[in-house]
Short mmCIF file of C-alpha atoms in Angstrom, two decimals:
data_model
loop_
_atom_site.label_atom_id
_atom_site.label_comp_id
_atom_site.label_asym_id
_atom_site.label_seq_id
_atom_site.Cartn_x
_atom_site.Cartn_y
_atom_site.Cartn_z
CA MET R 7 -6.11 -8.08 7.49
CA ALA R 8 -4.69 -5.00 9.23
CA LEU R 9 -2.74 -3.52 6.32
CA LYS R 10 -1.08 -0.12 6.58
CA CYS R 11 0.32 2.32 4.04
CA GLY R 12 2.45 5.08 5.54
CA ILE R 13 2.32 8.56 3.98
CA VAL R 14 5.82 10.05 4.26
CA GLY R 15 7.67 13.08 2.95
CA LEU R 16 9.46 16.23 3.97
CA PRO R 17 7.48 18.83 5.96
CA ASN R 18 4.96 20.92 3.99
CA VAL R 19 4.70 18.71 0.89
CA GLY R 20 0.96 18.03 1.36
CA LYS R 21 1.00 14.79 3.38
CA SER R 22 -1.66 15.79 5.89
CA THR R 23 -3.88 17.41 3.26
CA LEU R 24 -3.76 14.17 1.30
CA PHE R 25 -4.40 12.12 4.42
CA ASN R 26 -7.52 14.16 5.19
CA CYS R 27 -8.84 13.36 1.72
CA VAL R 28 -8.34 9.60 1.82
CA SER R 29 -9.09 8.86 5.42
CA SER R 30 -11.81 9.15 7.98
CA GLY R 31 -9.22 10.71 10.32
CA LYS R 32 -8.85 14.49 10.71
CA ALA R 33 -5.13 15.26 10.59
CA GLN R 34 -4.12 18.85 11.18
CA SER R 35 -2.91 20.62 8.05
CA ALA R 36 -0.77 23.67 8.82
CA ASN R 37 1.94 25.72 7.14
CA PHE R 38 4.81 24.83 9.46
CA PRO R 39 7.07 21.80 10.00
CA PHE R 40 6.07 19.02 12.39
CA CYS R 41 2.36 19.90 12.60
CA THR R 42 1.93 16.12 12.50
CA ILE R 43 3.63 14.75 15.61
CA GLU R 44 1.68 11.60 16.46
CA PRO R 45 0.97 9.34 13.50
CA ASN R 46 -2.65 9.82 12.40
CA ILE R 47 -4.33 6.59 11.39
CA GLY R 48 -7.47 6.33 9.31
CA SER R 49 -9.21 3.40 7.71
CA THR R 50 -10.44 3.99 4.17
CA ILE R 51 -12.52 1.83 1.84
CA VAL R 52 -11.09 0.42 -1.37
CA PRO R 53 -13.38 1.61 -4.20
CA ASP R 54 -14.56 -1.39 -6.24
CA LYS R 55 -17.31 -1.12 -8.85
CA ARG R 56 -17.74 -4.90 -8.78
CA LEU R 57 -19.13 -4.71 -5.25
CA GLU R 58 -21.67 -2.13 -6.42
CA VAL R 59 -22.77 -4.50 -9.20
CA LEU R 60 -23.13 -7.41 -6.76
CA GLU R 61 -25.20 -5.18 -4.48
CA SER R 62 -27.58 -4.37 -7.33
CA LEU R 63 -27.99 -8.07 -8.15
CA CYS R 64 -28.33 -9.45 -4.59
CA ASN R 65 -30.06 -6.53 -2.86
CA PRO R 66 -28.39 -7.54 0.44
CA LYS R 67 -29.16 -6.25 3.94
CA ARG R 68 -25.64 -4.83 4.15
CA VAL R 69 -22.52 -4.22 2.04
CA VAL R 70 -18.99 -4.39 3.44
CA PRO R 71 -16.12 -3.12 1.25
CA ALA R 72 -12.41 -3.91 1.65
CA THR R 73 -10.37 -1.40 3.64
CA VAL R 74 -6.77 -0.22 3.93
CA GLU R 75 -5.28 1.76 6.80
CA ILE R 76 -3.49 4.98 5.88
CA VAL R 77 -0.97 6.38 8.36
CA ASP R 78 0.10 10.04 8.22
CA ILE R 79 3.63 10.13 9.63
CA ALA R 80 5.56 13.19 10.89
CA GLY R 81 7.69 15.04 8.30
CA LEU R 82 11.33 14.00 8.09
CA VAL R 83 14.43 16.20 7.81
CA LYS R 84 18.14 15.63 7.17
CA GLY R 85 19.76 13.82 10.07
CA ALA R 86 16.66 11.80 10.96
CA SER R 87 18.71 8.59 11.03
CA LYS R 88 20.69 10.19 13.87
CA GLY R 89 17.60 11.46 15.68
CA GLU R 90 17.36 14.97 14.21
CA GLY R 91 13.91 16.58 14.22
CA LEU R 92 11.41 13.84 14.93
CA GLY R 93 13.64 11.31 13.21
CA ASN R 94 13.55 8.47 15.71
CA GLN R 95 9.78 8.65 15.95
CA PHE R 96 9.41 8.85 12.18
CA LEU R 97 11.58 5.79 11.63
CA ALA R 98 9.77 3.76 14.29
CA ASN R 99 6.37 4.63 12.81
CA ILE R 100 7.34 3.81 9.24
CA ARG R 101 8.79 0.46 10.33
CA GLU R 102 5.28 -0.61 11.37
CA THR R 103 3.76 0.00 7.91
CA ASP R 104 3.51 -2.44 5.01
CA ALA R 105 4.16 0.04 2.18
CA ILE R 106 5.26 3.63 1.69
CA LEU R 107 3.39 6.42 -0.08
CA HIS R 108 6.17 8.96 -0.59
CA VAL R 109 4.67 12.41 -1.24
CA LEU R 110 6.83 14.80 -3.25
CA ARG R 111 6.10 18.50 -3.67
CA CYS R 112 5.81 19.19 -7.39
CA PHE R 113 4.25 22.66 -7.31
CA ASP R 114 5.38 26.25 -6.81
CA ASP R 115 3.66 28.40 -4.17
CA PRO R 116 5.48 31.30 -2.47
CA ASN R 117 2.92 31.21 0.36
CA ILE R 118 3.93 27.69 1.43
CA VAL R 119 7.46 27.51 2.77
CA HIS R 120 9.79 24.70 1.77
CA VAL R 121 11.99 23.31 4.51
CA ASP R 122 15.04 23.59 2.18
CA GLY R 123 14.07 26.93 0.64
CA SER R 124 13.25 25.79 -2.91
CA VAL R 125 11.15 23.24 -4.79
CA ASP R 126 13.17 20.24 -5.96
CA PRO R 127 11.31 16.90 -5.69
CA VAL R 128 14.33 14.80 -6.72
CA ARG R 129 16.46 16.36 -3.98
CA ASP R 130 13.61 15.84 -1.48
CA LYS R 131 13.33 12.20 -2.51
CA GLU R 132 17.06 11.68 -2.06
CA VAL R 133 16.97 13.25 1.43
CA ILE R 134 14.45 10.70 2.65
CA ASP R 135 16.06 7.83 0.73
CA MET R 136 19.41 8.59 2.33
CA GLU R 137 18.01 8.77 5.85
CA LEU R 138 16.17 5.46 5.45
CA GLN R 139 19.24 3.84 3.87
CA LEU R 140 21.51 5.06 6.68
CA LYS R 141 19.17 3.62 9.28
CA ASP R 142 18.96 0.32 7.39
CA LEU R 143 22.76 0.20 7.07
CA GLU R 144 23.04 0.60 10.84
CA THR R 145 20.50 -2.21 11.35
CA VAL R 146 22.21 -4.51 8.81
CA GLU R 147 25.70 -3.98 10.24
CA ASN R 148 24.45 -4.70 13.76
CA ARG R 149 22.85 -7.94 12.58
CA ILE R 150 25.99 -8.95 10.65
CA ALA R 151 28.04 -8.53 13.83
CA LYS R 152 25.65 -10.86 15.65
CA VAL R 153 25.41 -13.67 13.09
CA GLN R 154 28.84 -13.60 11.45
CA LYS R 155 30.49 -16.01 13.87
CA GLN R 156 27.60 -18.50 13.68
CA ALA R 157 27.64 -18.31 9.88
CA GLN R 158 31.39 -18.92 9.63
CA THR R 159 31.40 -21.95 11.93
CA GLY R 160 28.86 -23.59 9.63
CA GLY R 161 26.79 -25.13 12.39
CA ASP R 162 23.72 -23.02 11.70
CA LYS R 163 22.46 -23.12 8.11
CA ASN R 164 19.95 -20.32 8.69
CA ALA R 165 22.70 -18.12 10.08
CA LYS R 166 24.73 -18.66 6.89
CA LYS R 167 21.73 -17.77 4.70
CA LEU R 168 20.99 -14.68 6.78
CA PHE R 169 24.63 -13.60 6.74
CA ASP R 170 24.83 -13.87 2.95
CA LEU R 171 21.62 -11.87 2.53
CA LEU R 172 22.76 -9.21 4.99
CA CYS R 173 26.05 -8.82 3.14
CA ARG R 174 24.21 -8.21 -0.14
CA TYR R 175 22.02 -5.64 1.59
CA ARG R 176 25.11 -3.94 3.03
CA ASP R 177 26.74 -3.74 -0.40
CA ALA R 178 23.62 -2.17 -1.92
CA LEU R 179 23.17 0.34 0.91
CA GLN R 180 26.83 1.39 0.76
CA GLN R 181 26.28 2.16 -2.94
CA GLY R 182 23.30 4.39 -2.07
CA LYS R 183 20.73 1.83 -3.21
CA SER R 184 17.65 0.67 -1.31
CA CYS R 185 17.26 -2.89 -0.04
CA ARG R 186 14.31 -3.46 -2.38
CA THR R 187 16.82 -3.53 -5.26
CA VAL R 188 18.24 -6.78 -3.82
CA ALA R 189 16.07 -9.68 -4.94
CA PRO R 190 15.83 -12.72 -2.60
CA GLU R 191 17.25 -15.80 -4.31
CA ASN R 192 14.76 -18.30 -2.87
CA ALA R 193 11.77 -18.69 -0.54
CA ASP R 194 14.00 -18.97 2.55
CA GLU R 195 15.67 -15.66 1.79
CA GLU R 196 12.29 -14.08 1.12
CA GLN R 197 11.12 -15.07 4.59
CA LEU R 198 14.37 -13.89 6.21
CA ALA R 199 14.01 -10.56 4.40
CA LYS R 200 10.50 -10.06 5.80
CA GLU R 201 11.70 -10.76 9.34
CA LEU R 202 14.34 -8.01 9.10
CA PHE R 203 11.69 -5.26 8.70
CA LEU R 204 14.09 -3.05 6.75
CA LEU R 205 12.75 0.38 5.88
CA THR R 206 13.99 0.45 2.29
CA ASN R 207 12.68 -3.05 1.59
CA LYS R 208 9.08 -1.85 1.68
CA PRO R 209 7.26 -1.31 -1.63
CA VAL R 210 7.03 2.40 -2.47
CA MET R 211 4.82 4.63 -4.57
CA TYR R 212 5.89 8.20 -5.34
CA VAL R 213 2.93 10.57 -5.10
CA CYS R 214 3.64 13.76 -7.03
CA ASN R 215 1.57 16.54 -5.47
CA VAL R 216 0.98 19.08 -8.25
CA ASP R 217 -0.96 22.34 -8.71
CA GLU R 218 -4.44 22.51 -10.21
CA ALA R 219 -3.19 23.27 -13.73
CA SER R 220 -1.00 20.14 -13.73
CA ALA R 221 -3.56 17.71 -12.28
CA LYS R 222 -4.27 16.04 -15.62
CA THR R 223 -0.95 16.11 -17.46
CA GLY R 224 1.72 16.59 -14.78
CA ASN R 225 4.56 19.10 -15.12
CA GLN R 226 8.33 19.47 -15.33
CA TYR R 227 8.78 18.42 -11.71
CA VAL R 228 6.87 15.18 -12.35
CA GLU R 229 9.09 14.44 -15.37
CA GLN R 230 12.16 14.95 -13.17
CA VAL R 231 10.80 12.41 -10.70
CA ARG R 232 10.03 9.92 -13.49
CA GLU R 233 13.61 10.16 -14.72
CA ALA R 234 15.04 9.80 -11.20
CA VAL R 235 13.07 6.62 -10.36
CA LYS R 236 13.08 4.91 -13.76
CA ASP R 237 15.37 2.12 -12.51
CA GLU R 238 13.59 1.57 -9.18
CA ASN R 239 10.60 -0.42 -10.40
CA ALA R 240 8.43 1.96 -8.35
CA GLU R 241 5.00 3.37 -9.13
CA ILE R 242 4.29 7.07 -9.70
CA LEU R 243 0.95 8.77 -9.15
CA VAL R 244 0.15 12.39 -10.04
CA ILE R 245 -2.37 14.03 -7.74
CA ALA R 246 -3.40 17.59 -6.81
CA ALA R 247 -4.03 17.41 -3.07
CA LYS R 248 -5.67 20.86 -2.98
CA ILE R 249 -8.24 19.80 -5.60
CA GLU R 250 -8.85 16.55 -3.75
CA SER R 251 -9.46 18.57 -0.59
CA ASP R 252 -12.07 20.67 -2.43
CA ILE R 253 -13.74 17.54 -3.81
CA ALA R 254 -13.87 15.96 -0.34
CA GLU R 255 -15.85 18.93 0.97
CA LEU R 256 -18.66 18.45 -1.56
CA GLU R 257 -21.72 16.76 -0.10
CA SER R 258 -23.07 14.56 -2.89
CA TYR R 259 -21.61 12.08 -5.36
CA GLU R 260 -23.22 14.04 -8.23
CA GLU R 261 -21.49 17.26 -7.14
CA ARG R 262 -18.13 15.51 -6.97
CA GLN R 263 -18.59 14.01 -10.44
CA MET R 264 -19.54 17.43 -11.89
CA PHE R 265 -16.42 18.93 -10.32
CA LEU R 266 -14.24 16.22 -11.85
CA GLU R 267 -15.82 16.74 -15.29
CA GLU R 268 -15.16 20.47 -15.07
CA MET R 269 -11.51 19.70 -14.29
CA GLY R 270 -11.32 17.26 -17.21
CA LEU R 271 -10.65 14.29 -14.89
CA GLU R 272 -12.28 10.87 -15.20
CA GLU R 273 -11.99 9.98 -11.51
CA SER R 274 -10.57 11.54 -8.38
CA GLY R 275 -6.91 11.17 -7.50
CA VAL R 276 -7.94 9.79 -4.12
CA VAL R 277 -9.69 6.84 -5.77
CA ARG R 278 -6.60 6.17 -7.88
CA LEU R 279 -4.38 6.51 -4.81
CA ILE R 280 -6.34 4.01 -2.73
CA GLN R 281 -6.56 1.50 -5.58
CA SER R 282 -2.84 1.92 -6.31
CA ALA R 283 -1.98 1.47 -2.63
CA TYR R 284 -4.02 -1.76 -2.58
CA SER R 285 -2.14 -2.97 -5.65
CA LEU R 286 1.19 -1.83 -4.18
CA LEU R 287 0.62 -4.18 -1.25
CA ASN R 288 0.09 -7.01 -3.78
CA LEU R 289 -3.44 -7.57 -2.53
CA ARG R 290 -6.41 -9.21 -4.22
CA THR R 291 -10.14 -9.32 -3.51
CA TYR R 292 -12.66 -12.14 -3.42
CA PHE R 293 -16.35 -11.74 -2.62
CA THR R 294 -19.12 -13.41 -0.69
CA ALA R 295 -22.54 -12.51 -2.05
CA GLY R 296 -26.05 -13.23 -0.86
CA ALA R 297 -29.28 -11.78 0.49
CA ASP R 298 -27.80 -11.08 3.91
CA GLU R 299 -24.48 -9.56 2.87
CA CYS R 300 -22.22 -8.70 -0.04
CA ARG R 301 -18.65 -8.38 1.15
CA ALA R 302 -15.17 -7.86 -0.26
CA TRP R 303 -12.42 -9.88 1.45
CA THR R 304 -8.74 -9.00 1.20
CA ILE R 305 -6.10 -11.65 0.51
CA ASN R 306 -2.53 -11.72 -0.78
CA LYS R 307 -1.85 -12.59 -4.39
CA GLY R 308 -1.28 -16.34 -4.64
CA ASP R 309 -3.21 -17.31 -1.50
CA LYS R 310 -4.82 -20.74 -1.67
CA ALA R 311 -8.44 -21.47 -0.74
CA PRO R 312 -7.89 -22.51 2.91
CA LYS R 313 -5.90 -19.34 3.67
CA ALA R 314 -8.55 -17.23 1.96
CA ALA R 315 -11.19 -18.93 4.07
CA GLY R 316 -9.18 -18.12 7.19
CA VAL R 317 -9.64 -14.40 6.49
CA ILE R 318 -13.33 -14.88 7.37
CA HIS R 319 -12.61 -17.02 10.46
CA THR R 320 -9.70 -19.18 11.58
CA ASP R 321 -12.09 -22.15 11.95
CA PHE R 322 -12.80 -21.96 8.22
CA GLU R 323 -9.12 -22.56 7.51
CA LYS R 324 -8.60 -25.23 10.15
CA GLY R 325 -11.61 -27.28 9.07
CA PHE R 326 -11.53 -26.49 5.36
CA ILE R 327 -13.25 -29.13 3.20
CA ARG R 328 -13.82 -27.43 -0.13
CA ALA R 329 -14.76 -24.14 -1.76
CA GLU R 330 -17.58 -23.39 -4.16
CA VAL R 331 -16.39 -20.81 -6.67
CA ILE R 332 -18.24 -18.68 -9.21
CA LYS R 333 -16.37 -16.35 -11.52
CA TYR R 334 -17.50 -12.74 -11.22
CA GLU R 335 -18.26 -12.45 -14.94
CA ASP R 336 -20.48 -15.56 -14.82
CA PHE R 337 -22.37 -14.26 -11.79
CA VAL R 338 -23.02 -10.92 -13.49
CA GLU R 339 -24.16 -12.59 -16.70
CA LEU R 340 -26.49 -15.13 -15.03
CA LYS R 341 -27.48 -12.81 -12.14
CA SER R 342 -27.70 -15.34 -9.27
CA GLU R 343 -25.96 -18.25 -7.58
CA SER R 344 -28.81 -20.64 -8.41
CA ALA R 345 -28.62 -19.74 -12.11
CA CYS R 346 -24.84 -20.27 -12.10
CA ARG R 347 -25.28 -23.64 -10.39
CA ALA R 348 -27.90 -24.70 -12.94
CA ALA R 349 -25.65 -23.62 -15.82
CA GLY R 350 -22.67 -25.56 -14.47
CA LYS R 351 -20.76 -22.37 -13.71
CA LEU R 352 -20.17 -23.18 -10.04
CA GLY R 353 -16.83 -24.92 -9.55
CA ILE R 354 -15.81 -27.17 -6.64
CA GLU R 355 -12.23 -26.47 -5.58
CA GLY R 356 -9.90 -28.10 -3.04
CA LYS R 357 -7.01 -27.05 -0.82
CA GLU R 358 -4.60 -26.32 -3.68
CA TYR R 359 -6.87 -23.89 -5.50
CA ILE R 360 -5.27 -20.44 -5.87
CA VAL R 361 -7.98 -17.85 -5.35
CA GLN R 362 -8.34 -15.41 -8.25
CA ASP R 363 -9.16 -11.72 -8.00
CA GLY R 364 -12.94 -11.30 -8.21
CA ASP R 365 -13.88 -14.89 -7.32
CA ILE R 366 -17.23 -15.25 -5.56
CA MET R 367 -16.79 -17.95 -2.94
CA HIS R 368 -18.61 -20.11 -0.43
CA PHE R 369 -16.61 -22.32 1.95
CA LEU R 370 -17.54 -25.66 3.45
CA PHE R 371 -15.72 -26.61 6.66
CA ASN R 372 -15.91 -28.89 9.64
CA VAL R 373 -14.31 -28.25 13.04
#
């Protein structure tokens, strides 16, 4: 699964610093607008303690964690929807991502210029929201013009469904609301919504970049953001990108843990960010575990066994016969597949089985 989260925000809010921390890429981090021109893409592992436990039990030849792609996208300014700054490029790059990590500057520092002259995360949020909404409104109105006649003649049922959905999107956008506030009424509308690739229909997490002193408890700027997004059903994460950058430079795991303890933090913000991004995309993990390999596989919530098998190889899905399933907790308690089988803890599941997060699976297929 090639899944992408796009890091967006105004210039100089800490996007590239954050990207450097979470990704294997090396984005430039500089104190001037548009230092990020081409989108930087890095693949990062999804931390999962369960995989570490399976490794200790199976002692495999190799371990393969789940991954998510993080894309650092050029900073946006007012007028981006009309092509100002790097607006057109920004909008094209964000359209290709599956979810948005919206970084907001929630710290004071006279040495780091703000593109609008002062720190105000709610205003910054509204600048980007407005630009994305304006671009979506343009897209929606263009599509309405194309399908309206077909919808009104009644000969094309899909055109009527699309027209109705587009009109609801238009109403929301004209009120300054994002498309994600418009809930699809059925499965058909849900599919039509996906095919529109609207910018404000993507799930979003607001990442409040704070100073070192606010890393644990947040600050007044974070509270302002919480109040501003309380009706959006969006996630908020507080992170100090500068601290994360310092942690990333430490060589050993022990050094990083000591640093976190000194800061009074249980785990790094980067770990929380990656796990939250994975959750934001509505993803789940199942495992394959054995002497050769322990591996985490990424699926969507609600995927059935054949589709989950297809993540390994398309032949597994095409020729799916059945799945052998062990619950993670049972595997950890009994310590091996053979012990689980002997204890009756290995279930045989068919095509309608909905794979659960943490399932340990083995697929039987015939092509």
